Short mmCIF file of C-alpha atoms and ligand atoms in Angstrom, two decimals:
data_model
loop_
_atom_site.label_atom_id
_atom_site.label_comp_id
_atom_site.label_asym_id
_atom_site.label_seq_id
_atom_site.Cartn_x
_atom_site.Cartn_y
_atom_site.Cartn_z
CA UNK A 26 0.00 0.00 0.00
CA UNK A 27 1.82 3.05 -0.89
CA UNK A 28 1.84 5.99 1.38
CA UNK A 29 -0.85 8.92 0.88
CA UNK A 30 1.01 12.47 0.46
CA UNK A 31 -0.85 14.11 3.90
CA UNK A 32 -0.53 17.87 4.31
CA UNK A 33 -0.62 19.58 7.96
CA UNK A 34 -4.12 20.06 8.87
CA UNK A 35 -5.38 23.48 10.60
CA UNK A 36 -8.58 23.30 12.86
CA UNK A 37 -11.10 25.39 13.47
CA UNK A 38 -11.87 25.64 17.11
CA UNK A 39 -15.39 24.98 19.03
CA UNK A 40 -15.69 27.71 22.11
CA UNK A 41 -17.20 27.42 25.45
CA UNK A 42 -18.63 30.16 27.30
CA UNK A 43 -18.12 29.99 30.80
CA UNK A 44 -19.42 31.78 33.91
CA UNK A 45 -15.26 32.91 34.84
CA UNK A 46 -14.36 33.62 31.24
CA UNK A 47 -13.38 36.69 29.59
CA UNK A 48 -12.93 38.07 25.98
CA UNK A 49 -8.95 37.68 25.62
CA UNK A 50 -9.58 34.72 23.49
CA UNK A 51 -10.73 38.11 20.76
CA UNK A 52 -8.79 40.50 22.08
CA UNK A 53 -4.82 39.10 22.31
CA UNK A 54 -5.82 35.89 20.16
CA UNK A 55 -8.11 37.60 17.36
CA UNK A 56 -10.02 34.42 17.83
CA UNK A 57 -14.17 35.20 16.30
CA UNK A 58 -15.96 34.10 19.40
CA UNK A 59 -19.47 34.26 20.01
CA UNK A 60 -20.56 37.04 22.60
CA UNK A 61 -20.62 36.94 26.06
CA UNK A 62 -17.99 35.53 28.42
CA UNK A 63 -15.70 32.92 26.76
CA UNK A 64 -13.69 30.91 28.70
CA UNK A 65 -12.20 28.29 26.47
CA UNK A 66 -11.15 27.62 22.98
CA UNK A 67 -11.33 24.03 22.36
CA UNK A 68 -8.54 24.28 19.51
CA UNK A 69 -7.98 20.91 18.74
CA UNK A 70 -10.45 18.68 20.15
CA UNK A 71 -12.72 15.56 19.58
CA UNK A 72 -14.50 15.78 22.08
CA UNK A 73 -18.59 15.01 21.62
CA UNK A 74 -20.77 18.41 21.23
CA UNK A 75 -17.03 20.25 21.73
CA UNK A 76 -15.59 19.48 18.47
CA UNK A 77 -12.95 21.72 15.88
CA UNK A 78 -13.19 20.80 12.41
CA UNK A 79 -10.91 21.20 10.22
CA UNK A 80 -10.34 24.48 8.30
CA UNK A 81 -9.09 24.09 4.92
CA UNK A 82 -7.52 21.63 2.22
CA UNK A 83 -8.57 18.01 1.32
CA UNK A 84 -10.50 17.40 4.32
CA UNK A 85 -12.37 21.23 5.17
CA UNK A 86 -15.39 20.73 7.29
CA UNK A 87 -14.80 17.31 8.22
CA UNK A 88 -14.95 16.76 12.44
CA UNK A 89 -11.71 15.41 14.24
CA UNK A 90 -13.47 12.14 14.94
CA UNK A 91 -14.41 11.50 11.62
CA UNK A 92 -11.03 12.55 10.66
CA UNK A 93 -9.26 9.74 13.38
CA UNK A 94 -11.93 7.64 12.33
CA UNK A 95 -11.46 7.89 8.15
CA UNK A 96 -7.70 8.87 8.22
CA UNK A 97 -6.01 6.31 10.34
CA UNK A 98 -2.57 6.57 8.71
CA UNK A 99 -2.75 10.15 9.32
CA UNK A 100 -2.37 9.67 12.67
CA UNK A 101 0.34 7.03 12.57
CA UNK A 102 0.88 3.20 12.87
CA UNK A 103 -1.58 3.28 16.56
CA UNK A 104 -2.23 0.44 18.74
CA UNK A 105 -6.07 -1.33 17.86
CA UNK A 106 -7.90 -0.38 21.00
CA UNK A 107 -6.23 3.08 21.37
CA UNK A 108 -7.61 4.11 18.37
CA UNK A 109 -10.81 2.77 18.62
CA UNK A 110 -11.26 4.74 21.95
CA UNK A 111 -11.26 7.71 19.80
CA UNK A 112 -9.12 10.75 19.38
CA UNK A 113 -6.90 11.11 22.73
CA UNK A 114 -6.60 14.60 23.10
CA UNK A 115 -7.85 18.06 23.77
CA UNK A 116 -5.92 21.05 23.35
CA UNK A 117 -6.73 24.11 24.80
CA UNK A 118 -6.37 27.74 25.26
CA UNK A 119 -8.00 29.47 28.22
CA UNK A 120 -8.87 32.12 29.35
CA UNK A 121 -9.33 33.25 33.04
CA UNK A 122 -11.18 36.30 33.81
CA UNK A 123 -11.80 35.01 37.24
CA UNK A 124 -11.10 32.32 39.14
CA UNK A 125 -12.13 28.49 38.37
CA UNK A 126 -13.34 26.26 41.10
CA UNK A 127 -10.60 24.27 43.11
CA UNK A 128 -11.03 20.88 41.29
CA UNK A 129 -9.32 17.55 40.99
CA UNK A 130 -9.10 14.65 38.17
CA UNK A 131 -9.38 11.13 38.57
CA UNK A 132 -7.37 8.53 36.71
CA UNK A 133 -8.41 5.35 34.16
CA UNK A 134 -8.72 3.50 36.18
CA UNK A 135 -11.03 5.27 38.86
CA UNK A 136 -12.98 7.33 36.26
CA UNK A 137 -13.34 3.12 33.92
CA UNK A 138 -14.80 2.67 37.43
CA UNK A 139 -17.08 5.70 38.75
CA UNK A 140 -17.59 6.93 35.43
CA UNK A 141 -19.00 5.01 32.96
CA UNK A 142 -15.73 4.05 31.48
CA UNK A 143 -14.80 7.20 30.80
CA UNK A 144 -11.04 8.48 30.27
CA UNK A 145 -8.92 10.17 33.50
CA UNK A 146 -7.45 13.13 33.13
CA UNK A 147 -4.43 14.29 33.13
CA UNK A 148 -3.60 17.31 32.09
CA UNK A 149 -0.72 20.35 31.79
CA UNK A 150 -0.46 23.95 31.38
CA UNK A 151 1.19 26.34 29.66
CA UNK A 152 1.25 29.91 30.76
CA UNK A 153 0.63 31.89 28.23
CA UNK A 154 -0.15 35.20 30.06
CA UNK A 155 -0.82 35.85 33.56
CA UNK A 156 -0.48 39.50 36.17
CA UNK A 157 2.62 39.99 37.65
CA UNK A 158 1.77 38.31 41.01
CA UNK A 159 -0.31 35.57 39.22
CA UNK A 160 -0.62 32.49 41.66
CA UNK A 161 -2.41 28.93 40.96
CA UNK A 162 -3.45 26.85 43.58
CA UNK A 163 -1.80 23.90 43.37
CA UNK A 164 -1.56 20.96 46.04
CA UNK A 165 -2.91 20.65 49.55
CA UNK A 166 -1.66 21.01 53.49
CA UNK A 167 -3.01 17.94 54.45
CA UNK A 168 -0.76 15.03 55.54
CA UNK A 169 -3.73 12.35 56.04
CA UNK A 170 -6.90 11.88 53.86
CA UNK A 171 -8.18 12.17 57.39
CA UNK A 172 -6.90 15.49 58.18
CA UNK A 173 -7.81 16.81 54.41
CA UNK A 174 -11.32 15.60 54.97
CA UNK A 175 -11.56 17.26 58.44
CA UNK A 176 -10.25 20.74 56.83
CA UNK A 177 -13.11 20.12 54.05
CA UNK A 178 -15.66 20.08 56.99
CA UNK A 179 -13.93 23.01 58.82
CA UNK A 180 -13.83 24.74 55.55
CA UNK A 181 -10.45 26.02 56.39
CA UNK A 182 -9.53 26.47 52.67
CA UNK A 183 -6.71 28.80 53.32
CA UNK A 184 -5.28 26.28 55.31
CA UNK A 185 -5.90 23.72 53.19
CA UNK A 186 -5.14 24.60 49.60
CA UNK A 187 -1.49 25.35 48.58
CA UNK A 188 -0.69 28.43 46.01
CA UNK A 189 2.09 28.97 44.14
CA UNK A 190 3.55 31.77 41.99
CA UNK A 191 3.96 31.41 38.57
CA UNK A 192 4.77 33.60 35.42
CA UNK A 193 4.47 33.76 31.78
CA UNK A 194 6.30 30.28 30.40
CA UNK A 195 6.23 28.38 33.12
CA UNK A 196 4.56 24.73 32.88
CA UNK A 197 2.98 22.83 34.85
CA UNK A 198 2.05 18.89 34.75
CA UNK A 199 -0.85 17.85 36.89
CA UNK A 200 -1.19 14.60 37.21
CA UNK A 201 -4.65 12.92 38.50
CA UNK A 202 -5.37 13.30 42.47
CA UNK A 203 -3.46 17.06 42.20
CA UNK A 204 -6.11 19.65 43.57
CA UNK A 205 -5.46 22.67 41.54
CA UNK A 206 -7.43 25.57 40.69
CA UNK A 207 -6.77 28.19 37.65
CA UNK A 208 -6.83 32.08 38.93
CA UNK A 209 -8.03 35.40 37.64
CA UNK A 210 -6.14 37.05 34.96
CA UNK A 211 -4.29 33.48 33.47
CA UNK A 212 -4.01 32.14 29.92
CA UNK A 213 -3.15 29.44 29.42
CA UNK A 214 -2.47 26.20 26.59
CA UNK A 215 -3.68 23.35 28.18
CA UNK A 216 -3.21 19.85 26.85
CA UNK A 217 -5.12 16.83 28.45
CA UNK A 218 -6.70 13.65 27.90
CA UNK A 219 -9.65 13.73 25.85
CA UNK A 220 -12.42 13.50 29.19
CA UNK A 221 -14.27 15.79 30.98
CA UNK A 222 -14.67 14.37 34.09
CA UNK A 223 -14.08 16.89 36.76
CA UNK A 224 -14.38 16.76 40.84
CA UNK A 225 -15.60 19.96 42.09
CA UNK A 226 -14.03 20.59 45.66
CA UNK A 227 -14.76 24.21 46.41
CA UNK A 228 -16.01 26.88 44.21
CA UNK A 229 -15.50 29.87 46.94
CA UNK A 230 -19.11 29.83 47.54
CA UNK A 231 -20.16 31.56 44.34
CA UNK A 232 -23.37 31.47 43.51
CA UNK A 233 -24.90 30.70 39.43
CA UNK A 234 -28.17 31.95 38.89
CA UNK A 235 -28.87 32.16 42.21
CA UNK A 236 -27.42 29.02 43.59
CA UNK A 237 -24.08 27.28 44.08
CA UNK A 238 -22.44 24.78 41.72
CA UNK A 239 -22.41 21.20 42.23
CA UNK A 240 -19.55 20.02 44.46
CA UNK A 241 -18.21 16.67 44.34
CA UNK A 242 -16.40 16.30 47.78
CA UNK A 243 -16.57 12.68 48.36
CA UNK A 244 -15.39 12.07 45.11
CA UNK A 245 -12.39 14.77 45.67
CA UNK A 246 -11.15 12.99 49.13
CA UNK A 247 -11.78 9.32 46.64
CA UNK A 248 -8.83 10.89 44.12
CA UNK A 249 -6.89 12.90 45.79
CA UNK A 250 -3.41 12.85 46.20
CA UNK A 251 -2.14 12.55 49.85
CA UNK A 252 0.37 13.92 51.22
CA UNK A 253 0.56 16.08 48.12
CA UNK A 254 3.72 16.64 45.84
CA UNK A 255 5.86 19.86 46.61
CA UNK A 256 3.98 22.14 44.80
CA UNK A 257 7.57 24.01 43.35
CA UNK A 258 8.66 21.28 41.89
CA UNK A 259 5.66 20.95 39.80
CA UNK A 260 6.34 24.42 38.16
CA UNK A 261 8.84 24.39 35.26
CA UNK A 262 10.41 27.40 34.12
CA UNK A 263 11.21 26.98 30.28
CA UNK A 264 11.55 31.18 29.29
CA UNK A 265 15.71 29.76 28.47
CA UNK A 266 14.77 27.66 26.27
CA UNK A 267 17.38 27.85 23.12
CA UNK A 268 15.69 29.44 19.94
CA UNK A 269 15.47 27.29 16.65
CA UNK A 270 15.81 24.08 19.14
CA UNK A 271 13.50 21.81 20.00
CA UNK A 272 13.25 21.03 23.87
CA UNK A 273 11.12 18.00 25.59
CA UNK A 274 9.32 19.87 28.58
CA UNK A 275 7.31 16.78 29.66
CA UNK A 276 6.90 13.24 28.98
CA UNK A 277 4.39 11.31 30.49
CA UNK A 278 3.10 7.84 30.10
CA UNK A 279 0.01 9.86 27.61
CA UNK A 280 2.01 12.33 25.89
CA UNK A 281 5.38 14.49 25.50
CA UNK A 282 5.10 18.55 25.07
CA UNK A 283 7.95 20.15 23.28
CA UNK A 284 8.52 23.65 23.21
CA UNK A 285 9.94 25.27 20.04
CA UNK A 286 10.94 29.09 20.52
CA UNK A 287 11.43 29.65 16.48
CA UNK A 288 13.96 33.06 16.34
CA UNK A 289 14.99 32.59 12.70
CA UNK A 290 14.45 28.89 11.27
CA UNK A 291 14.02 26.04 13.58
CA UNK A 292 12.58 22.36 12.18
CA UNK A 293 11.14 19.47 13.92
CA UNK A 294 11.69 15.76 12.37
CA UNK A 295 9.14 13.51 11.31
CA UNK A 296 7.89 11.25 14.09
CA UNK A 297 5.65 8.13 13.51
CA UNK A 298 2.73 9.79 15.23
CA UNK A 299 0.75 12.45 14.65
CA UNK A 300 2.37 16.04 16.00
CA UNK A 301 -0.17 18.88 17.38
CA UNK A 302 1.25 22.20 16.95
CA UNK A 303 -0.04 25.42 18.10
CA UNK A 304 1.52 28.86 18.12
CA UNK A 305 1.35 30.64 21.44
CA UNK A 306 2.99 33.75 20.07
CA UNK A 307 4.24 35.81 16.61
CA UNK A 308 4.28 34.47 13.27
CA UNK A 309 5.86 32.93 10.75
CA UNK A 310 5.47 30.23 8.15
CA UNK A 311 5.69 26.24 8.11
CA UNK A 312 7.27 24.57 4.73
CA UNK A 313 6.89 21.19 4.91
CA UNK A 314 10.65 20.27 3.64
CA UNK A 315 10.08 17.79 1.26
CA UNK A 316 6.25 18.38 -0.15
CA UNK A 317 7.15 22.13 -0.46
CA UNK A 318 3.81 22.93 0.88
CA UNK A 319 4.00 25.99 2.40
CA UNK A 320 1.74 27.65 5.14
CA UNK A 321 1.45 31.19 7.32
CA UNK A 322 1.29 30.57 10.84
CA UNK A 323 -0.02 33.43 13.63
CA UNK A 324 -0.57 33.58 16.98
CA UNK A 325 -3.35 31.21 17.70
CA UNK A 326 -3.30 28.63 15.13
CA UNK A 327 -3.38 25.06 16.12
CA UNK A 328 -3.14 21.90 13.59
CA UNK A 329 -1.71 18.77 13.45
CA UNK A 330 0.91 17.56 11.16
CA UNK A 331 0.68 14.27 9.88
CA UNK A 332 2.51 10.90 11.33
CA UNK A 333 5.92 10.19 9.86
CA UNK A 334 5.66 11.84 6.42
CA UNK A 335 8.14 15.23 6.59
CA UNK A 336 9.97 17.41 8.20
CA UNK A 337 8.06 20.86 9.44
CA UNK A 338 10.53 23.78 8.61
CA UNK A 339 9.30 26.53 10.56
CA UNK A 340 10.64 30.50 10.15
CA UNK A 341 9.63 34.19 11.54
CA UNK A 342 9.39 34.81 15.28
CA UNK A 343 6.85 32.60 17.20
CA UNK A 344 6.72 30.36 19.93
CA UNK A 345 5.70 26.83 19.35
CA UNK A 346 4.01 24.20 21.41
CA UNK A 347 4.28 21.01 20.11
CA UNK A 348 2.24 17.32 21.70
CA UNK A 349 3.03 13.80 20.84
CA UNK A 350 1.46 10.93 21.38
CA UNK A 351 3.35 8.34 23.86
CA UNK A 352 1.26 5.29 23.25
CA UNK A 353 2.37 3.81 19.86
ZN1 LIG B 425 -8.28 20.46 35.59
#
C-alpha cells in the first residue's frame, strides 16, 4: 500500500462560554468568538458536542473524529484499542477572567470505574499570560486523607489549599489526584486527555443563577493525592529555552510537550505519530521540507501535522508548542 502524500491540517476551534471567562480569546488571540464571556477555545479537540473541524484543504469541514476515524494513517501506525477509543486529546487555550473552582481529576482507572468508562485526566499547562503576582493553587496542606477531609468540613480552605507563583512560560504537569485551581487574569495552553470528568471541591461559595455549583467532595477525598507533591517542583520554568531548538518539557506515560521558541528557522523531524502544533505567540510560516507545501502561521493557530511523512521547517518569530502521542 503506498503511502498517501498528507498535508498539515489546521482546525477550526469549538468555544465554550463559561461563567469565569473573559474576551482575551478576541482580544490578544483575534479568535471570532461568540458574545458573552468565553472561557475556552477548544482548539484541537474531539470531544462530543465540543468538536474543531478542520479548516481548509482536502478534508475542510470534516470533524476530528471522523477525521481519526477515516484517516487512520494520518495519525500514525496506533495500537487497535487506542484508536478505537477515539481521538486522545484536547488542546486548549483558556482564558481566566476570574477564578475556576478548586477541582481535581481522577485517573483510568477510577474514572473506567465511577464513570461510565470514561477516560482520566491528566492534564498540563502552559502559561501563556498571567499578572505579575499571578498564583495557581496547586496541592494541599493535608498530611492524612483524614486530616484533608476534616479541613473540608472546617472549611479552612486557606489552610488547606497550597498556592504557588507562577509567570508567563512556566509549565505545569498535573497529574490525576493534584487539587489545583486556575486564577483570575491566566491564559493558558492546556493539553489533556480527551475526558471531561471533573471533581468539584470548592467553588468559593459563588453562587450561578442564584445558587451554588455542584460540588463533588466525596469524590475529591476518593482521588486525591495525599500527602501532596511539593507544589515548586511541579512548576517548570522553560523562558531559556534555546531558539530554533526543539526542547522535551514533559513526557508522560500519555504524551510528551515540546517547546519550540522559532527566532529565525528552527525544524522538527518527522515522528511516527501524529504532531499537534499550536503557536502561542508571533508568526511565521511552516514549509513542509520535502512536499514544499508551504503555510502562514499566527498567533493562535493550532493543527496537526501528519505521522511520519516530513519534516516541518518553521521561520519568523513565534513560539511553538508542540504534543506527541506516547502510546504507539
Ligand atoms: Zn483540571
Amino acid at each position: 500500500m503506498s503511502k498517501m502524500n498528507y498535508e498539515p491540517v489546521f482546525m477550526k476551534p469549538y468555544f465554550q462560554h463559561n461563567i469565569w471567562g473573559g474576551r482575551k480569546l478576541e482580544t490578544e488571540f483575534g479568535f471570532d468568538i461568540p458574545d458573552g464571556d468565553v472561557g475556552e477555545c477548544w482548539a484541537v479537540s474531539a470531544y462530543p458536542g465540543c468538536e474543531s473541524v478542520v479548516s481548509g484543504g482536502d478534508f475542510d469541514g470534516l470533524k476530528l473524529s471522523d477525521m481519526w476515524a477515516q484517516q487512520p494513517e494520518f495519525f500514525g501506525d496506533l495500537p487497535e484499542a487506542y484508536r478505537a477509543a477515539g481521538y486522545p486529546f484536547i488542546t486548549k487555550i483558556i482564558d481566566a477572567k476570574n477564578d475556576l473552582s478548586i477541582q481535581v481529576h481522577p485517573d483510568d482507572e477510577y474514572a473506567g470505574i465511577h464513570e461510565n468508562g470514561a477516560r482520566g485526566k491528566t492534564e498540563c499547562w502552559y502559561i501563556l499570560d498571567c499578572p505579575d503576582d499571578a498564583e495557581l493553587v496547586l496541592g494541599h496542606n493535608a498530611k492524612t486523607r483524614e486530616e484533608f477531609t476534616q479541613m473540608i468540613e472546617e472549611k479552612r480552605w486557606n489552610d488547606l489549599l497550597r498556592r504557588v507563583r507562577v509567570r508567563k512560560g512556566d509549565f505545569i504537569q498535573l497529574e490525576p489526584g493534584t487539587i489545583h485551581a486556575i486564577t483570575a487574569g491566566v491564559m493558558l495552553l492546556e493539553t489533556q486527555q480527551s475526558s471531561d470528568v471533573t471533581y468539584r471541591l470548592y467553588d468559593y461559595d459563588r453562587l450561578q443563577n442564584g445558587k451554588p455549583r455542584e460540588l463533588h467532595i466525596r469524590q475529591s477525598i476518593d482521588v486525591a493525592t495525599i500527602p501532596a507533591g511539593d507544589p515548586e517542583k511541579l512548576v517548570k520554568h522553560t523562558e531559556n529555552a534555546k531558539p530554533d531548538e526543539d526542547a522535551e518539557i514533559e513526557k508522560c506515560k500519555f504524551y510528551e510537550i515540546l517547546k519550540l521558541p522559532v527566532q529565525c528557522a528552527a525544524k522538527l523531524d518527522e515522528a511516527d505519530v501524529f504532531t499537534i502544533v499550536t503557536v502561542t505567540e508571533g508568526r511565521g510560516n511552516l514549509v513542509m521540507e520535502r512536499s514544499g507545501s508551504k503555510y502562514a502561521l499566527r498567533k493562535g493557530d493550532s493543527l496537526i501535522l501528519p505521522a511520519g511523512w516530513d519534516n516541518a521547517c518553521f521561520d519568523g518569530n513565534m513560539n511553538i508548542i508542540a504534543a506527541r502521542s506516547m502510546r504507539r
